Amino acid sequence: MALFKNIKRNKPESFSDGNRDVLPSPTGFSPRQRIMRFYNTPRIIGRMSVVGKKEAKGPVGKYFSKCEADDKLGEKTFERAEIRMFDTAVRGAVRDAKLEVDDIDLFVSGDLLNQMTTSNYAARDIGVPHIGVYSACSTMTESLTVAAAMVDGGYFSNVLCAVSSHFATAERQFRYPLEYGCQRPPYAQWTVTGAAASVIARNCKETERFPKIVMAIPGIITDFGTNDLNNMGAAMAPAAMDTMFTLFTQSGYGVDDFDMIVTGDLGKLGSDILRDLMRRRGIRLGQNYIDCGNMIYNVDQKCYQGGSGCACSATVFNSYIMEKLINGEFKRIAYLATGALMSTQSCYQGETIPGISHAVIVESPFGGE
């Protein structure tokens, strides 16, 4: 537990020497019920994932809808390139759903840039009602939760969700511009260049053949005291543990009830920490658990601990995972995206990094009842 020293709040009880493998019940975490069950089971009827050249060379590269050879996409700035990539994913998801932009009732989206620059500029051109959401790299599951609640409640018929991130824009905002040539520590992660979008629709005869969102769990902000901007995995792992612990203790599901339990994006170090934290709470994650940060890059691509960014888990979910759900290979998956909620200045001012993890449970139309 040395990674979580100098804790400012939510400090867990100390371990006795004779019982170091068992954590106490979640100290500082809310025991309140926070499972959202969607009885009308909103359907994911359209999707698209757009990635950069580096991501296309990774293990799941063949599943992405579109791979860009140029990270600037012919634009003058990386920020403009991200907006263009975002727009491509959004319009592609609408086409995949066999809809027009005018058929979309609500647009829910977010990104990493100041005041959600990418989302807002793209939404300006889309021209439908827009709700901007932000929870860093967990923005996709937050968007899906909001969209599913809107559709399940009968407020809207078709809701569009989208997120994006770009390696160059995120580095410039949160760390150093690429031109600086800053050396990275071995526990750092690589921000994914990509954008992903999903169309959520009402469950009806026309949409019943698509994967369904059956449950969501809003996360609780969790802070175990990490204050290193590069150590995102350690900062977010406790939040993932809290949401995952809630899933397995309040939903009625166990580890073996899922074909895949996926987090995003803890990377190699963060997912190892999560496994240890869950084991100390008496839950062992088996072979069906994996992190999107581990999936998106090959080891020889030298991306340190793996991928990160809003687009990391979102592109993997809207490509590889959705493909497996659609063809029935996966019957039920748990998707827990994770986010580090620091600002561009907070860590430089000595603040620790709050983390959050929102979860959605998605089932195949061919099973999972």
XYZ file of N, CA and C in Angstrom, residues 182-278:
291
model
N 9.900 15.873 -23.152
C 9.988 15.445 -21.755
C 10.109 13.922 -21.652
N 11.004 13.457 -20.789
C 11.164 12.020 -20.570
C 10.053 11.512 -19.665
N 9.499 10.351 -20.027
C 8.388 9.778 -19.269
C 8.892 8.739 -18.275
N 8.272 8.686 -17.084
C 8.624 7.620 -16.140
C 8.034 6.294 -16.598
N 8.553 5.187 -16.123
C 8.076 3.869 -16.586
C 6.646 3.544 -16.204
N 6.071 4.254 -15.232
C 4.695 3.971 -14.831
C 3.687 4.867 -15.556
N 4.127 5.637 -16.528
C 3.230 6.512 -17.283
C 2.414 5.712 -18.292
N 1.360 6.344 -18.819
C 0.527 5.752 -19.860
C 0.513 6.660 -21.086
N -0.022 6.154 -22.188
C -0.005 6.854 -23.468
C -1.441 7.224 -23.848
N -1.706 8.518 -23.976
C -3.063 8.959 -24.315
C -3.449 8.503 -25.720
N -4.579 7.846 -25.822
C -5.054 7.313 -27.097
C -5.558 8.443 -27.989
N -5.141 8.412 -29.243
C -5.687 9.319 -30.249
C -6.882 8.627 -30.891
N -8.073 9.137 -30.608
C -9.260 8.476 -31.151
C -10.538 9.180 -30.738
N -11.630 8.726 -31.314
C -12.973 9.212 -30.977
C -13.941 8.057 -31.162
N -14.988 8.036 -30.353
C -15.980 6.962 -30.436
C -17.358 7.510 -30.132
N -18.357 6.909 -30.749
C -19.742 7.356 -30.561
C -20.685 6.161 -30.561
N -21.781 6.296 -29.815
C -22.826 5.274 -29.744
C -24.184 5.950 -29.838
N -25.132 5.271 -30.472
C -26.514 5.756 -30.534
C -27.370 4.847 -29.660
N -28.029 5.444 -28.660
C -28.881 4.706 -27.732
C -30.338 4.963 -28.106
N -31.115 3.890 -28.258
C -32.501 4.020 -28.711
C -33.440 3.208 -27.823
N -34.716 3.505 -27.945
C -35.734 2.773 -27.194
C -35.775 1.312 -27.612
N -36.162 0.476 -26.673
C -36.352 -0.938 -26.964
C -37.722 -1.131 -27.625
N -37.702 -1.597 -28.845
C -38.945 -1.868 -29.566
C -38.666 -3.010 -30.539
N -39.644 -3.363 -31.332
C -39.495 -4.485 -32.250
C -38.353 -4.256 -33.230
N -38.168 -3.007 -33.661
C -37.129 -2.702 -34.643
C -35.718 -2.723 -34.036
N -35.601 -2.550 -32.720
C -34.272 -2.459 -32.103
C -33.932 -3.637 -31.200
N -34.828 -4.609 -31.045
C -34.606 -5.682 -30.083
C -33.447 -6.599 -30.466
N -32.939 -6.496 -31.680
C -31.813 -7.340 -32.099
C -30.459 -6.733 -31.730
N -30.455 -5.589 -31.051
C -29.212 -4.908 -30.698
C -28.883 -5.117 -29.219
N -27.598 -4.978 -28.845
C -27.215 -5.085 -27.432
C -27.954 -4.079 -26.569
N -28.207 -4.470 -25.314
C -29.032 -3.652 -24.424
C -28.269 -3.263 -23.163
N -28.528 -2.054 -22.698
C -27.962 -1.580 -21.434
C -28.966 -1.903 -20.338
N -28.581 -2.761 -19.413
C -29.521 -3.230 -18.385
C -29.296 -2.581 -17.029
N -28.130 -1.993 -16.821
C -27.809 -1.476 -15.496
C -26.692 -0.459 -15.597
N -26.668 0.478 -14.666
C -25.565 1.428 -14.558
C -25.285 1.695 -13.084
N -24.044 2.065 -12.798
C -23.644 2.405 -11.434
C -22.866 3.718 -11.488
N -23.428 4.813 -10.976
C -22.658 6.056 -10.911
C -21.550 5.937 -9.868
N -20.391 6.470 -10.197
C -19.244 6.326 -9.306
C -19.215 7.335 -8.174
N -18.404 7.041 -7.184
C -18.128 7.955 -6.070
C -16.681 8.416 -6.204
N -16.451 9.712 -6.053
C -15.086 10.224 -6.154
C -14.265 9.691 -4.986
N -13.121 9.107 -5.336
C -12.285 8.389 -4.377
C -10.852 8.902 -4.484
N -10.216 9.140 -3.355
C -8.860 9.700 -3.362
C -8.025 8.997 -2.299
N -7.048 8.217 -2.751
C -6.149 7.511 -1.833
C -4.799 8.215 -1.715
N -4.680 9.442 -2.245
C -3.494 10.235 -1.965
C -2.424 10.289 -3.033
N -2.648 9.733 -4.220
C -1.661 9.839 -5.297
C -1.653 11.262 -5.845
N -0.470 11.833 -6.051
C -0.395 13.193 -6.584
C 0.581 13.331 -7.741
N 0.947 12.212 -8.345
C 1.850 12.219 -9.496
C 1.021 12.219 -10.775
N 1.154 13.260 -11.590
C 0.387 13.378 -12.833
C 0.583 12.203 -13.773
N 1.715 11.530 -13.673
C 1.996 10.415 -14.576
C 1.459 9.086 -14.069
N 1.114 9.031 -12.786
C 0.729 7.750 -12.181
C -0.790 7.607 -12.148
N -1.410 7.621 -13.324
C -2.861 7.575 -13.415
C -3.440 6.248 -12.923
N -2.746 5.168 -13.179
C -3.259 3.856 -12.765
C -3.458 3.762 -11.267
N -2.465 4.236 -10.500
C -2.580 4.204 -9.041
C -3.655 5.155 -8.550
N -3.834 6.287 -9.236
C -4.838 7.266 -8.816
C -6.261 6.752 -9.021
N -6.484 5.999 -10.112
C -7.841 5.582 -10.467
C -8.244 4.220 -9.932
N -7.283 3.377 -9.584
C -7.593 2.008 -9.147
C -8.540 1.963 -7.943
N -8.388 2.820 -6.925
C -9.342 2.766 -5.804
C -10.773 3.076 -6.220
N -10.966 3.988 -7.174
C -12.323 4.294 -7.646
C -12.916 3.099 -8.372
N -12.091 2.435 -9.176
C -12.559 1.230 -9.858
C -12.928 0.154 -8.855
N -12.131 0.037 -7.805
C -12.437 -0.939 -6.754
C -13.788 -0.637 -6.104
N -14.039 0.637 -5.804
C -15.289 1.004 -5.140
C -16.501 0.659 -5.998
N -16.455 1.021 -7.270
C -17.589 0.736 -8.153
C -17.738 -0.761 -8.398
N -16.620 -1.451 -8.557
C -16.670 -2.890 -8.782
C -17.162 -3.620 -7.541
N -16.736 -3.164 -6.365
C -17.215 -3.756 -5.113
C -18.723 -3.557 -4.976
N -19.205 -2.374 -5.355
C -20.643 -2.109 -5.347
C -21.377 -3.034 -6.309
N -20.807 -3.227 -7.492
C -21.413 -4.117 -8.485
C -21.613 -5.520 -7.925
N -20.584 -6.063 -7.302
C -20.642 -7.452 -6.847
C -21.371 -7.629 -5.523
N -21.625 -6.568 -4.788
C -22.308 -6.691 -3.497
C -23.745 -6.184 -3.529
N -24.118 -5.413 -4.562
C -25.464 -4.851 -4.595
C -26.301 -5.310 -5.799
N -25.666 -5.802 -6.842
C -26.410 -6.098 -8.072
C -26.931 -7.522 -8.150
N -26.342 -8.428 -7.367
C -26.694 -9.836 -7.478
C -25.815 -10.591 -8.455
N -24.945 -9.894 -9.170
C -24.010 -10.525 -10.093
C -22.716 -10.889 -9.381
N -22.089 -11.968 -9.841
C -20.767 -12.359 -9.389
C -19.777 -12.258 -10.529
N -18.519 -12.489 -10.228
C -17.471 -12.395 -11.250
C -17.758 -13.327 -12.415
N -18.225 -14.526 -12.130
C -18.433 -15.527 -13.174
C -19.694 -15.292 -14.006
N -20.493 -14.290 -13.651
C -21.695 -13.992 -14.430
C -21.401 -13.159 -15.668
N -20.130 -12.758 -15.852
C -19.759 -11.903 -16.977
C -18.778 -12.618 -17.895
N -18.993 -12.455 -19.185
C -18.023 -12.967 -20.150
C -16.780 -12.096 -20.164
N -16.950 -10.813 -19.881
C -15.808 -9.909 -19.781
C -16.130 -8.809 -18.773
N -15.181 -8.561 -17.887
C -15.223 -7.407 -16.991
C -14.076 -6.513 -17.435
N -14.400 -5.339 -17.913
C -13.371 -4.490 -18.498
C -13.343 -3.133 -17.811
N -12.157 -2.708 -17.417
C -11.969 -1.363 -16.905
C -11.264 -0.530 -17.972
N -11.297 0.738 -17.790
C -10.605 1.614 -18.732
C -10.462 2.991 -18.120
N -9.251 3.394 -17.950
C -8.050 2.745 -18.430
C -6.974 2.843 -17.366
N -6.836 1.737 -16.652
C -5.886 1.662 -15.550
C -4.480 1.317 -16.009
N -4.363 0.705 -17.196
C -3.059 0.252 -17.651
C -2.597 -0.965 -16.867
N -1.389 -1.392 -17.140
C -0.866 -2.604 -16.500
C -0.719 -2.425 -14.997
N -0.084 -1.349 -14.567
C 0.123 -1.136 -13.136
C -1.204 -0.962 -12.403
N -2.078 -0.135 -12.935
C -3.354 0.130 -12.272
C -4.226 -1.100 -12.169
N -4.248 -1.931 -13.219
C -5.076 -3.138 -13.159
C -4.498 -4.157 -12.188
N -3.170 -4.181 -12.047
C -2.570 -5.052 -11.032
C -2.938 -4.579 -9.625
N -2.950 -3.250 -9.427
C -3.356 -2.698 -8.130
C -4.817 -3.036 -7.855
N -5.661 -2.909 -8.877
C -7.084 -3.227 -8.709
C -7.280 -4.684 -8.315
N -6.587 -5.584 -8.978
C -6.710 -6.999 -8.626
C -6.347 -7.214 -7.151
N -5.286 -6.551 -6.701
C -4.863 -6.712 -5.316
C -5.880 -6.111 -4.356
N -6.407 -4.931 -4.678
C -7.404 -4.299 -3.812
C -8.675 -5.136 -3.712
N -9.102 -5.711 -4.834
C -10.298 -6.555 -4.809
C -10.045 -7.853 -4.047
